[in-house]
Tab-separated table of C-alpha atoms in Angstrom:
chain	number	residue	atom	x	y	z
Q	1	UNK	CA	101.810	66.432	129.511
Q	2	UNK	CA	104.483	68.658	131.005
Q	3	UNK	CA	106.539	68.626	127.790
Q	4	UNK	CA	103.492	69.737	125.824
Q	5	UNK	CA	103.062	72.748	128.109
Q	6	UNK	CA	106.680	73.684	127.576
Q	7	UNK	CA	106.452	73.329	123.793
Q	8	UNK	CA	103.196	75.259	123.385
Q	9	UNK	CA	104.665	78.766	123.814
Q	10	UNK	CA	107.589	77.837	121.577
Q	11	UNK	CA	105.323	76.582	118.791
Q	12	UNK	CA	103.167	79.707	119.074
Q	13	UNK	CA	106.247	81.930	118.754
Q	14	UNK	CA	107.480	80.011	115.722
Q	15	UNK	CA	104.058	80.220	114.062
Q	16	UNK	CA	103.806	83.939	114.767
Q	17	UNK	CA	107.292	84.515	113.411
Q	18	UNK	CA	106.491	82.674	110.190
Q	19	UNK	CA	103.341	84.754	109.708
Q	20	UNK	CA	105.284	87.973	110.195
Q	21	UNK	CA	107.903	86.799	107.732
Q	22	UNK	CA	105.213	86.216	105.138
Q	23	UNK	CA	103.578	89.573	105.686
Q	24	UNK	CA	106.812	91.559	105.483
Q	25	UNK	CA	108.431	89.532	102.762
Q	26	UNK	CA	111.087	88.307	105.161
Q	27	UNK	CA	111.009	84.893	103.573
Q	28	UNK	CA	113.411	86.334	101.042
Q	29	UNK	CA	116.939	84.926	101.272
Q	30	UNK	CA	119.265	86.744	103.651
Q	31	UNK	CA	121.158	88.321	100.755
Q	32	UNK	CA	117.949	89.325	98.913
Q	33	UNK	CA	119.417	92.428	97.275
Q	34	UNK	CA	122.403	90.466	96.044
Q	35	UNK	CA	120.188	87.762	94.558
Q	36	UNK	CA	118.170	90.407	92.724
Q	37	UNK	CA	121.291	92.166	91.486
Q	38	UNK	CA	122.521	88.836	90.100
Q	39	UNK	CA	119.315	88.469	88.069
Q	40	UNK	CA	119.736	91.816	86.281
Q	41	UNK	CA	123.519	92.241	86.385
Q	42	UNK	CA	124.487	90.986	82.929
Q	43	UNK	CA	121.522	92.645	81.203
Q	44	UNK	CA	122.294	96.171	82.477
Q	45	UNK	CA	126.101	96.146	82.731
Q	46	UNK	CA	126.613	97.451	79.188
Q	47	UNK	CA	124.427	100.486	79.894
Q	48	UNK	CA	125.642	101.687	83.261
Q	49	UNK	CA	127.425	101.147	86.556
Q	50	UNK	CA	126.648	98.690	89.336
Q	51	UNK	CA	127.868	99.655	92.792
Q	52	UNK	CA	127.207	98.951	96.462
Q	53	UNK	CA	125.160	101.785	97.913
Q	54	UNK	CA	125.561	102.355	101.680
Q	55	UNK	CA	121.803	102.881	102.096
Q	56	UNK	CA	120.244	100.471	99.611
Q	57	UNK	CA	122.799	97.763	98.851
Q	58	UNK	CA	123.405	96.714	95.211
Q	59	UNK	CA	122.272	99.512	92.886
Q	60	UNK	CA	122.681	100.629	89.270
Q	61	UNK	CA	122.582	103.867	87.298
Q	62	UNK	CA	122.813	104.472	83.528
Q	63	UNK	CA	125.904	105.994	81.923
Q	64	UNK	CA	125.518	105.218	78.213
Q	65	UNK	CA	123.253	103.999	75.457
Q	66	UNK	CA	125.547	102.663	72.734
Q	67	UNK	CA	122.665	101.198	70.723
Q	68	UNK	CA	121.543	104.484	69.146
Q	69	UNK	CA	123.147	106.820	66.623
Q	70	UNK	CA	124.899	108.811	67.775
Q	71	UNK	CA	125.579	106.929	71.036
Q	72	UNK	CA	124.366	108.793	74.104
Q	73	UNK	CA	126.048	109.264	77.461
Q	74	UNK	CA	124.470	110.189	80.810
Q	75	UNK	CA	125.849	112.067	83.790
Q	76	UNK	CA	124.574	112.636	87.331
Q	77	UNK	CA	121.728	114.861	86.067
Q	78	UNK	CA	119.914	111.884	84.489
Q	79	UNK	CA	116.328	111.277	85.672
Q	80	UNK	CA	114.223	108.155	85.434
Q	81	UNK	CA	110.636	108.502	84.182
Q	82	UNK	CA	111.385	111.455	81.866
Q	83	UNK	CA	112.569	110.057	78.511
Q	84	UNK	CA	109.278	108.432	77.524
Q	85	UNK	CA	105.543	108.926	77.952
Q	86	UNK	CA	102.682	107.563	79.988
Q	87	UNK	CA	100.365	105.101	78.297
Q	88	UNK	CA	97.320	103.394	79.783
Q	89	UNK	CA	96.181	99.779	79.957
Q	90	UNK	CA	93.474	98.178	82.069
Q	91	UNK	CA	96.101	97.488	84.755
Q	92	UNK	CA	96.987	101.195	85.038
Q	93	UNK	CA	99.531	103.706	83.781
Q	94	UNK	CA	102.630	102.267	82.089
Q	95	UNK	CA	105.718	104.279	81.206
Q	96	UNK	CA	106.643	103.702	77.564
Q	97	UNK	CA	110.252	104.407	76.600
Q	98	UNK	CA	112.964	103.472	74.131
Q	99	UNK	CA	115.589	103.389	76.885
Q	100	UNK	CA	117.075	99.871	76.685
Q	101	UNK	CA	116.754	99.475	80.487
Q	102	UNK	CA	113.106	100.612	80.622
Q	103	UNK	CA	111.755	97.029	80.825
Q	104	UNK	CA	113.619	96.669	84.152
Q	105	UNK	CA	113.758	100.062	85.856
Q	106	UNK	CA	110.099	101.017	85.313
Q	107	UNK	CA	108.594	97.676	86.354
Q	108	UNK	CA	110.887	96.036	88.917
Q	109	UNK	CA	112.603	97.445	91.997
Q	110	UNK	CA	112.614	101.111	92.936
Q	111	UNK	CA	114.394	104.341	92.060
Q	112	UNK	CA	115.921	106.679	94.627
Q	113	UNK	CA	118.243	109.659	95.043
Q	114	UNK	CA	121.532	108.508	96.561
Q	115	UNK	CA	123.850	110.435	98.859
Q	116	UNK	CA	125.643	111.981	95.897
Q	117	UNK	CA	122.368	113.396	94.594
Q	118	UNK	CA	121.993	111.192	91.527
Q	119	UNK	CA	119.151	108.859	90.630
Q	120	UNK	CA	119.848	105.148	91.094
Q	121	UNK	CA	117.828	101.993	90.564
Q	122	UNK	CA	117.680	99.279	93.231
Q	123	UNK	CA	116.610	95.902	91.763
Q	124	UNK	CA	113.565	93.926	92.881
Q	125	UNK	CA	111.769	90.767	91.785
Q	126	UNK	CA	108.137	91.957	91.679
Q	127	UNK	CA	106.696	93.282	88.413
Q	128	UNK	CA	104.387	96.331	88.472
Q	129	UNK	CA	102.848	98.450	85.704
Q	130	UNK	CA	104.674	101.375	87.335
Q	131	UNK	CA	106.555	102.179	90.545
Q	132	UNK	CA	105.496	105.788	91.206
Q	133	UNK	CA	102.882	107.884	92.989
Q	134	UNK	CA	100.889	110.637	91.281
Q	135	UNK	CA	99.595	114.122	92.083
Q	136	UNK	CA	97.180	116.130	89.943
Q	137	UNK	CA	95.512	119.500	89.477
Q	138	UNK	CA	93.778	121.204	86.564
Q	139	UNK	CA	97.168	122.507	85.435
Q	140	UNK	CA	99.711	119.774	86.175
Q	141	UNK	CA	100.157	116.029	86.599
Q	142	UNK	CA	103.124	114.935	88.668
Q	143	UNK	CA	104.802	111.664	89.574
Q	144	UNK	CA	107.662	110.556	91.828
Q	145	UNK	CA	109.286	107.121	92.163
Q	146	UNK	CA	108.496	105.134	95.290
Q	147	UNK	CA	111.801	104.642	97.149
Q	148	UNK	CA	113.252	101.216	97.979
Q	149	UNK	CA	113.581	99.805	101.493
Q	150	UNK	CA	116.732	101.016	103.191
Q	151	UNK	CA	119.164	98.461	104.503
Q	152	UNK	CA	120.698	98.528	107.962
Q	153	UNK	CA	124.459	98.237	108.530
Q	154	UNK	CA	124.045	94.547	109.325
Q	155	UNK	CA	122.573	93.735	105.894
Q	156	UNK	CA	125.603	94.772	103.881
Q	157	UNK	CA	127.804	91.878	102.819
Q	158	UNK	CA	131.360	92.495	104.034
Q	159	UNK	CA	134.111	92.630	101.468
Q	160	UNK	CA	136.718	89.845	101.750
Q	161	UNK	CA	139.268	92.133	103.413
Q	162	UNK	CA	136.780	93.357	105.996
Q	163	UNK	CA	136.589	91.648	109.375
Q	164	UNK	CA	133.622	92.060	111.664
Q	165	UNK	CA	134.720	92.300	115.267
Q	166	UNK	CA	132.730	90.152	117.710
Q	167	UNK	CA	130.465	92.054	120.108
Q	168	UNK	CA	131.981	92.807	123.527
Q	169	UNK	CA	131.141	90.311	126.233
Q	170	UNK	CA	129.789	91.888	129.405
Q	171	UNK	CA	131.353	90.733	132.715
Q	172	UNK	CA	129.192	88.436	134.843
Q	173	UNK	CA	127.013	90.317	137.354
Q	174	UNK	CA	128.066	90.356	141.025
Q	175	UNK	CA	125.485	88.458	143.071
Q	176	UNK	CA	123.681	90.672	145.593
Q	177	UNK	CA	121.317	89.394	148.264
Q	178	UNK	CA	118.269	91.692	148.248
Q	179	UNK	CA	116.795	92.781	151.608
Q	180	UNK	CA	113.466	91.264	152.617
Q	181	UNK	CA	110.522	93.081	151.125
Q	182	UNK	CA	107.006	93.143	152.534
Q	183	UNK	CA	104.440	91.494	150.265
Q	184	UNK	CA	102.570	94.073	148.153
Q	185	UNK	CA	98.998	94.958	149.004
Q	186	UNK	CA	96.751	93.598	146.245
Q	187	UNK	CA	95.016	96.362	144.279
Q	188	UNK	CA	92.319	95.750	141.732
Q	189	UNK	CA	93.103	97.987	138.737
Q	190	UNK	CA	90.313	99.962	137.149
Q	191	UNK	CA	89.307	98.707	133.702
Q	192	UNK	CA	90.938	100.687	130.905
Q	193	UNK	CA	89.506	100.796	127.430
Q	194	UNK	CA	92.277	101.101	124.908
Q	195	UNK	CA	91.333	103.350	121.985
Q	196	UNK	CA	91.443	101.778	118.547
Q	197	UNK	CA	93.710	103.682	116.212
Q	198	UNK	CA	92.209	104.376	112.818
Q	199	UNK	CA	94.816	105.913	110.511
Q	200	UNK	CA	93.562	108.560	108.081
Q	201	UNK	CA	93.047	107.522	104.479
Q	202	UNK	CA	95.883	109.394	102.820
Q	203	UNK	CA	98.282	108.610	100.041
Q	204	UNK	CA	101.510	106.871	101.060
Q	205	UNK	CA	103.441	109.451	99.086
Q	206	UNK	CA	107.169	109.640	98.444
Q	207	UNK	CA	108.716	109.268	101.884
Q	208	UNK	CA	112.399	109.306	102.820
Q	209	UNK	CA	111.759	105.952	104.506
Q	210	UNK	CA	109.410	103.417	102.876
Q	211	UNK	CA	106.530	102.161	104.961
Q	212	UNK	CA	107.303	98.494	104.416
Q	213	UNK	CA	110.317	96.840	106.042
Q	214	UNK	CA	113.221	95.398	104.130
Q	215	UNK	CA	113.856	91.671	104.607
Q	216	UNK	CA	115.962	91.115	107.741
Q	217	UNK	CA	119.392	89.489	107.371
Q	218	UNK	CA	119.440	86.602	109.876
Q	219	UNK	CA	122.737	85.197	108.592
Q	220	UNK	CA	124.760	88.336	109.181
Q	221	UNK	CA	126.268	89.744	112.400
Q	222	UNK	CA	123.696	91.814	114.282
Q	223	UNK	CA	124.674	94.538	116.790
Q	224	UNK	CA	124.173	93.706	120.471
Q	225	UNK	CA	121.843	96.690	120.798
Q	226	UNK	CA	119.687	97.992	117.918
Q	227	UNK	CA	120.959	101.153	116.288
Q	228	UNK	CA	118.861	104.155	117.281
Q	229	UNK	CA	116.956	105.816	114.480
Q	230	UNK	CA	114.949	109.038	114.873
Q	231	UNK	CA	111.168	108.623	114.838
Q	232	UNK	CA	109.865	108.272	111.273
Q	233	UNK	CA	108.226	111.533	110.187
Q	234	UNK	CA	106.609	111.233	106.749
Q	235	UNK	CA	108.097	114.075	104.727
Q	236	UNK	CA	107.746	113.946	100.944
Q	237	UNK	CA	110.763	114.503	98.718
Q	238	UNK	CA	109.177	117.400	96.867
Q	239	UNK	CA	112.010	117.919	94.325
Q	240	UNK	CA	111.734	114.228	93.372
Q	241	UNK	CA	108.504	114.941	91.496
Q	242	UNK	CA	108.312	115.572	87.762
Q	243	UNK	CA	105.345	117.699	86.676
Q	244	UNK	CA	103.978	117.872	83.143
Q	245	UNK	CA	101.399	120.336	81.870
Q	246	UNK	CA	98.079	118.488	82.239
Q	247	UNK	CA	96.907	119.058	78.616
Q	248	UNK	CA	100.202	117.473	77.452
Q	249	UNK	CA	99.918	114.444	79.733
Q	250	UNK	CA	99.363	111.934	76.899
Q	251	UNK	CA	101.530	112.912	73.910
Q	252	UNK	CA	100.665	110.925	70.790
Q	253	UNK	CA	97.987	108.984	72.661
Q	254	UNK	CA	96.710	106.092	70.563
Q	255	UNK	CA	99.688	106.239	68.178
Q	256	UNK	CA	102.753	103.963	68.171
Q	257	UNK	CA	105.562	105.376	70.289
Q	258	UNK	CA	108.297	107.449	68.701
Q	259	UNK	CA	110.957	109.605	70.406
Q	260	UNK	CA	108.992	112.725	69.424
Q	261	UNK	CA	106.324	111.658	71.956
Q	262	UNK	CA	108.826	111.581	74.829
Q	263	UNK	CA	108.550	114.189	77.583
Q	264	UNK	CA	112.283	114.706	76.993
Q	265	UNK	CA	111.475	115.986	73.486
Q	266	UNK	CA	108.266	117.921	74.042
Q	267	UNK	CA	108.115	121.694	73.751
Q	268	UNK	CA	107.829	123.421	77.139
Q	269	UNK	CA	105.725	120.691	78.729
Q	270	UNK	CA	107.637	120.151	82.002
Q	271	UNK	CA	107.556	122.423	85.033
Q	272	UNK	CA	111.036	123.845	85.770
Q	273	UNK	CA	112.659	122.389	88.916
Q	274	UNK	CA	112.419	125.757	90.701
Q	275	UNK	CA	108.644	125.701	90.205
Q	276	UNK	CA	108.116	122.104	91.378
Q	277	UNK	CA	107.436	123.113	95.031
Q	278	UNK	CA	104.575	125.330	93.803
Q	279	UNK	CA	103.166	122.479	91.700
Q	280	UNK	CA	103.443	120.176	94.685
Q	281	UNK	CA	101.476	122.548	96.918
Q	282	UNK	CA	98.765	123.065	94.282
Q	283	UNK	CA	98.199	119.392	93.434
Q	284	UNK	CA	96.322	116.657	95.269
Q	285	UNK	CA	97.525	113.061	95.730
Q	286	UNK	CA	95.890	110.465	93.501
Q	287	UNK	CA	94.331	107.853	95.780
Q	288	UNK	CA	93.624	105.221	93.149
Q	289	UNK	CA	95.318	101.951	94.050
Q	290	UNK	CA	95.245	98.497	92.534
Q	291	UNK	CA	96.807	95.072	92.905
Q	292	UNK	CA	97.532	92.548	90.193
Q	293	UNK	CA	98.521	89.454	92.129
Q	294	UNK	CA	97.094	87.330	89.310
Q	295	UNK	CA	99.777	88.898	87.085
Q	296	UNK	CA	102.616	87.496	89.188
Q	297	UNK	CA	104.167	83.994	89.106
Q	298	UNK	CA	102.190	82.268	91.883
Q	299	UNK	CA	104.912	79.762	92.974
Q	300	UNK	CA	107.248	82.655	93.837
Q	301	UNK	CA	104.797	84.849	95.760
Q	302	UNK	CA	106.214	85.223	99.263
Q	303	UNK	CA	102.928	85.608	101.191
Q	304	UNK	CA	99.373	84.216	101.216
Q	305	UNK	CA	97.494	85.693	98.263
Q	306	UNK	CA	95.033	87.637	100.439
Q	307	UNK	CA	97.940	89.369	102.206
Q	308	UNK	CA	100.015	89.772	99.045
Q	309	UNK	CA	97.096	91.585	97.375
Q	310	UNK	CA	97.538	94.428	99.879
Q	311	UNK	CA	101.319	94.202	100.236
Q	312	UNK	CA	101.616	94.275	96.432
Q	313	UNK	CA	99.600	97.463	95.962
Q	314	UNK	CA	100.618	100.126	93.462
Q	315	UNK	CA	99.187	103.374	92.109
Q	316	UNK	CA	96.898	102.760	89.130
Q	317	UNK	CA	97.220	106.423	88.169
Q	318	UNK	CA	94.860	109.343	87.551
Q	319	UNK	CA	91.297	108.196	86.713
Q	320	UNK	CA	90.091	108.337	83.121
Q	321	UNK	CA	87.396	111.042	83.701
Q	322	UNK	CA	90.098	113.388	85.008
Q	323	UNK	CA	92.457	112.589	82.114
Q	324	UNK	CA	89.647	113.195	79.628
Q	325	UNK	CA	88.818	116.563	81.165
Q	326	UNK	CA	92.365	117.977	81.268
Q	327	UNK	CA	93.604	116.548	77.937
Q	328	UNK	CA	90.352	117.206	76.027
Q	329	UNK	CA	90.393	113.635	74.727
Q	330	UNK	CA	86.927	112.083	74.923
Q	331	UNK	CA	86.517	109.353	77.517
Q	332	UNK	CA	85.116	107.122	74.774
Q	333	UNK	CA	88.337	107.430	72.767
Q	334	UNK	CA	90.464	106.916	75.872
Q	335	UNK	CA	88.524	103.759	76.769
Q	336	UNK	CA	88.861	102.393	73.225
Q	337	UNK	CA	92.613	103.009	73.244
Q	338	UNK	CA	92.967	101.433	76.681
Q	339	UNK	CA	91.194	98.311	75.424
Q	340	UNK	CA	93.483	98.112	72.383
Q	341	UNK	CA	96.558	98.680	74.545
Q	342	UNK	CA	95.459	96.001	77.010
Q	343	UNK	CA	94.997	93.419	74.260
Q	344	UNK	CA	98.328	94.328	72.649
Q	345	UNK	CA	100.288	95.190	75.788
Q	346	UNK	CA	103.472	93.525	74.526
Q	347	UNK	CA	103.508	96.037	71.663
Q	348	UNK	CA	103.981	98.886	74.134
Q	349	UNK	CA	107.623	99.883	73.915
Q	350	UNK	CA	109.815	98.067	76.463
Q	351	UNK	CA	107.040	96.736	78.662
Q	352	UNK	CA	108.750	93.408	78.095
Q	353	UNK	CA	112.061	92.504	76.445
Q	354	UNK	CA	111.692	89.195	74.633
Q	355	UNK	CA	115.400	88.982	73.819
Q	356	UNK	CA	116.260	89.145	77.512
Q	357	UNK	CA	113.509	86.693	78.482
Q	358	UNK	CA	114.685	84.146	75.928
Q	359	UNK	CA	118.266	84.128	77.226
Q	360	UNK	CA	117.795	84.810	80.948
Q	361	UNK	CA	115.641	82.143	82.586
Q	362	UNK	CA	115.572	83.957	85.934
Q	363	UNK	CA	114.054	87.086	84.420
Q	364	UNK	CA	111.576	84.889	82.561
Q	365	UNK	CA	110.613	83.294	85.886
Q	366	UNK	CA	109.822	86.624	87.587
Q	367	UNK	CA	108.044	88.124	84.547
Q	368	UNK	CA	104.240	87.819	84.464
Q	369	UNK	CA	103.434	84.580	82.642
Q	370	UNK	CA	100.992	86.385	80.345
Q	371	UNK	CA	103.710	88.733	79.092
Q	372	UNK	CA	106.121	85.845	78.517
Q	373	UNK	CA	103.460	84.219	76.341
Q	374	UNK	CA	102.642	87.490	74.557
Q	375	UNK	CA	99.115	87.609	75.973
Q	376	UNK	CA	97.122	90.292	77.847
Q	377	UNK	CA	97.535	90.541	81.602
Q	378	UNK	CA	94.707	89.289	83.836
Q	379	UNK	CA	92.318	91.870	85.382
Q	380	UNK	CA	93.418	93.848	88.424
Q	381	UNK	CA	91.753	94.307	91.795
Q	382	UNK	CA	91.063	97.935	92.678
Q	383	UNK	CA	91.710	98.638	96.361
Q	384	UNK	CA	88.965	100.770	97.847
Q	385	UNK	CA	87.276	101.739	101.101
Q	386	UNK	CA	88.652	100.302	104.309
Q	387	UNK	CA	91.273	98.256	102.456
Q	388	UNK	CA	93.114	101.469	101.557
Q	389	UNK	CA	93.982	101.907	105.230
Q	390	UNK	CA	95.685	98.488	105.224
Q	391	UNK	CA	98.215	99.567	102.590
Q	392	UNK	CA	101.603	99.919	104.265
Q	393	UNK	CA	103.450	101.110	101.183
Q	394	UNK	CA	103.379	100.956	97.397
Q	395	UNK	CA	105.563	99.053	94.962
Q	396	UNK	CA	106.974	96.556	97.479
Q	397	UNK	CA	109.821	94.898	95.545
Q	398	UNK	CA	109.814	91.693	97.621
Q	399	UNK	CA	106.313	90.273	97.090
Q	400	UNK	CA	107.856	87.786	94.658
Q	401	UNK	CA	110.851	85.741	95.832
Q	402	UNK	CA	114.022	85.271	93.838
Q	403	UNK	CA	114.056	81.982	91.892
Q	404	UNK	CA	115.777	79.284	93.941
Q	405	UNK	CA	118.585	78.714	91.438
Q	406	UNK	CA	119.842	82.316	91.576
Q	407	UNK	CA	123.349	82.640	92.950
Q	408	UNK	CA	123.988	85.858	94.907
Q	409	UNK	CA	126.176	88.371	93.131
Q	410	UNK	CA	129.722	88.431	94.582
Q	411	UNK	CA	130.487	91.820	96.173
Q	412	UNK	CA	133.640	92.037	94.069
Q	413	UNK	CA	131.406	92.570	91.016
Q	414	UNK	CA	130.262	95.942	92.344
Q	415	UNK	CA	132.153	99.205	92.311
Q	416	UNK	CA	133.112	100.746	95.649
Q	417	UNK	CA	132.490	104.482	95.699
Q	418	UNK	CA	134.698	106.804	97.701
Q	419	UNK	CA	132.658	108.006	100.692
Q	420	UNK	CA	131.661	111.671	100.394
Q	421	UNK	CA	129.514	114.001	102.505
Q	422	UNK	CA	125.828	113.664	101.526
Q	423	UNK	CA	124.601	116.264	99.048
Q	424	UNK	CA	121.655	118.341	100.357
Q	425	UNK	CA	118.448	117.471	98.537
Q	426	UNK	CA	118.095	121.026	97.222
Q	427	UNK	CA	121.531	120.726	95.572
Q	428	UNK	CA	121.175	117.209	94.161
Q	429	UNK	CA	122.301	117.214	90.495
Q	430	UNK	CA	119.662	114.596	89.684
Q	431	UNK	CA	116.930	117.023	90.714
Q	432	UNK	CA	118.400	120.210	89.281
Q	433	UNK	CA	117.945	119.856	85.536
Q	434	UNK	CA	115.464	118.775	82.884
Q	435	UNK	CA	115.877	118.742	79.080
Q	436	UNK	CA	116.102	122.444	78.102
Q	437	UNK	CA	113.550	122.437	75.295
Q	438	UNK	CA	111.079	120.470	77.424
Q	439	UNK	CA	111.328	122.847	80.373
Q	440	UNK	CA	108.951	125.755	80.712
Q	441	UNK	CA	110.492	129.191	81.159
Q	442	UNK	CA	109.707	130.876	84.445
Q	443	UNK	CA	107.181	133.674	84.032
Q	444	UNK	CA	106.880	136.658	86.414
Q	445	UNK	CA	103.758	135.039	87.871
Q	446	UNK	CA	105.611	131.770	88.506
Q	447	UNK	CA	108.554	133.609	90.094
Q	448	UNK	CA	106.178	135.471	92.407
Q	449	UNK	CA	104.533	132.172	93.416
Q	450	UNK	CA	107.955	130.746	94.254
Q	451	UNK	CA	108.769	133.757	96.436
Q	452	UNK	CA	105.502	133.507	98.351
Q	453	UNK	CA	105.867	129.807	99.172
Q	454	UNK	CA	105.791	129.239	102.940
Q	455	UNK	CA	109.230	128.407	104.303
Q	456	UNK	CA	109.516	124.955	105.886
Q	457	UNK	CA	109.811	125.039	109.681
Q	458	UNK	CA	113.264	124.526	111.138
Q	459	UNK	CA	113.194	121.362	113.214
Q	460	UNK	CA	115.543	120.809	116.147
Q	461	UNK	CA	117.824	117.774	115.826
Q	462	UNK	CA	116.397	114.571	117.234
Q	463	UNK	CA	118.402	113.142	120.116
Q	464	UNK	CA	118.458	109.487	121.203
Q	465	UNK	CA	116.435	108.713	124.317
Q	466	UNK	CA	118.365	108.860	127.577
Q	467	UNK	CA	118.903	105.411	129.037
Q	468	UNK	CA	117.786	104.999	132.649
Q	469	UNK	CA	120.542	104.319	135.170
């Protein structure tokens, strides 16, 4: 009987820990990012550079596209989600592009601005129709990639030449005999009713820190005391948004994709970077979320389906009545095209890459079974009402686990960048330019709107809490 009493708290703690691991995706292997990098490494190596990012772990960015004539190269001004167009299926907005990496970067993992101010892609194992959030007005439609979970120093795999020093061992305490203390006078505390916190229903927009935690690394050295981080203050990365003129939101809608339908090749359809803060202030977040757990390979889902349906939420995109109104395309025609697209989803450019699936079994295992078979995706669940408040973040890349046969990518496979001071967000090369012919010219009215924007408040630096003596 006594042993049962001792074991009960232990079993409860273990059960609670397992539940938390399922909810947060912590059932991923310790080197989750390295497993995921191994899955995509060979398929993307010919098009760009893999490196170990100090904030996100294994990451990739494009440098060339040798498969077109003439071959194209990319520098630090490259942006994801620009060279292509939005298309719509029943499961939501899908970015259609001829970029040979589009099947990976616009459906798995997350994109982010690194410390050098260039866009990078951090791999993940969960497929989504898109990995962005949207904002809209009568004049513009904007989108920004949802950032990946940041790693902590303990999650980075040490290079072979690196040695992690063991934590210092504190000296044993000197025993002190406390003086006798009078027994306390019993006091009956007054009942206190704890208020129930109800968070407001707002869009989990592009935050510097994602709202879902990255998988913890139990196999790696952990500091004796947790590193202090300033309190999380949700502040959107305004320059990370791309805004297109609302009437030009769906170029060539209903027609097979060609490069002429790309936002990179349109005529004055994109808001210039200097005008993006104005667009951001004048647009409203699109609170239209969905989950397509039935799309994902069930054996690899890392949480109970009811929990995964919320953890695996994404932005469906602007609703069809709005799109019809701003593009002047009838809702009947939009609905018909959506139905055709849904039935023939594998015909949408680079939604799936059959060549890759046929040679890479691990990518085939994390791809929705319907797409592997060339069939339509199953219906989605739209998240509404009170369930919206349960969303902790969008585009979680760890809802699906890595296949068990994946071998983590050796750190020696990744480039090591020379550490440099972080580039301020307003000087990031990846946020400074758009294709010239696609970019609108600033008018006197636009310049005046930029000048009259309210200046952001200057915040004092956040200091760590003072430890009590």
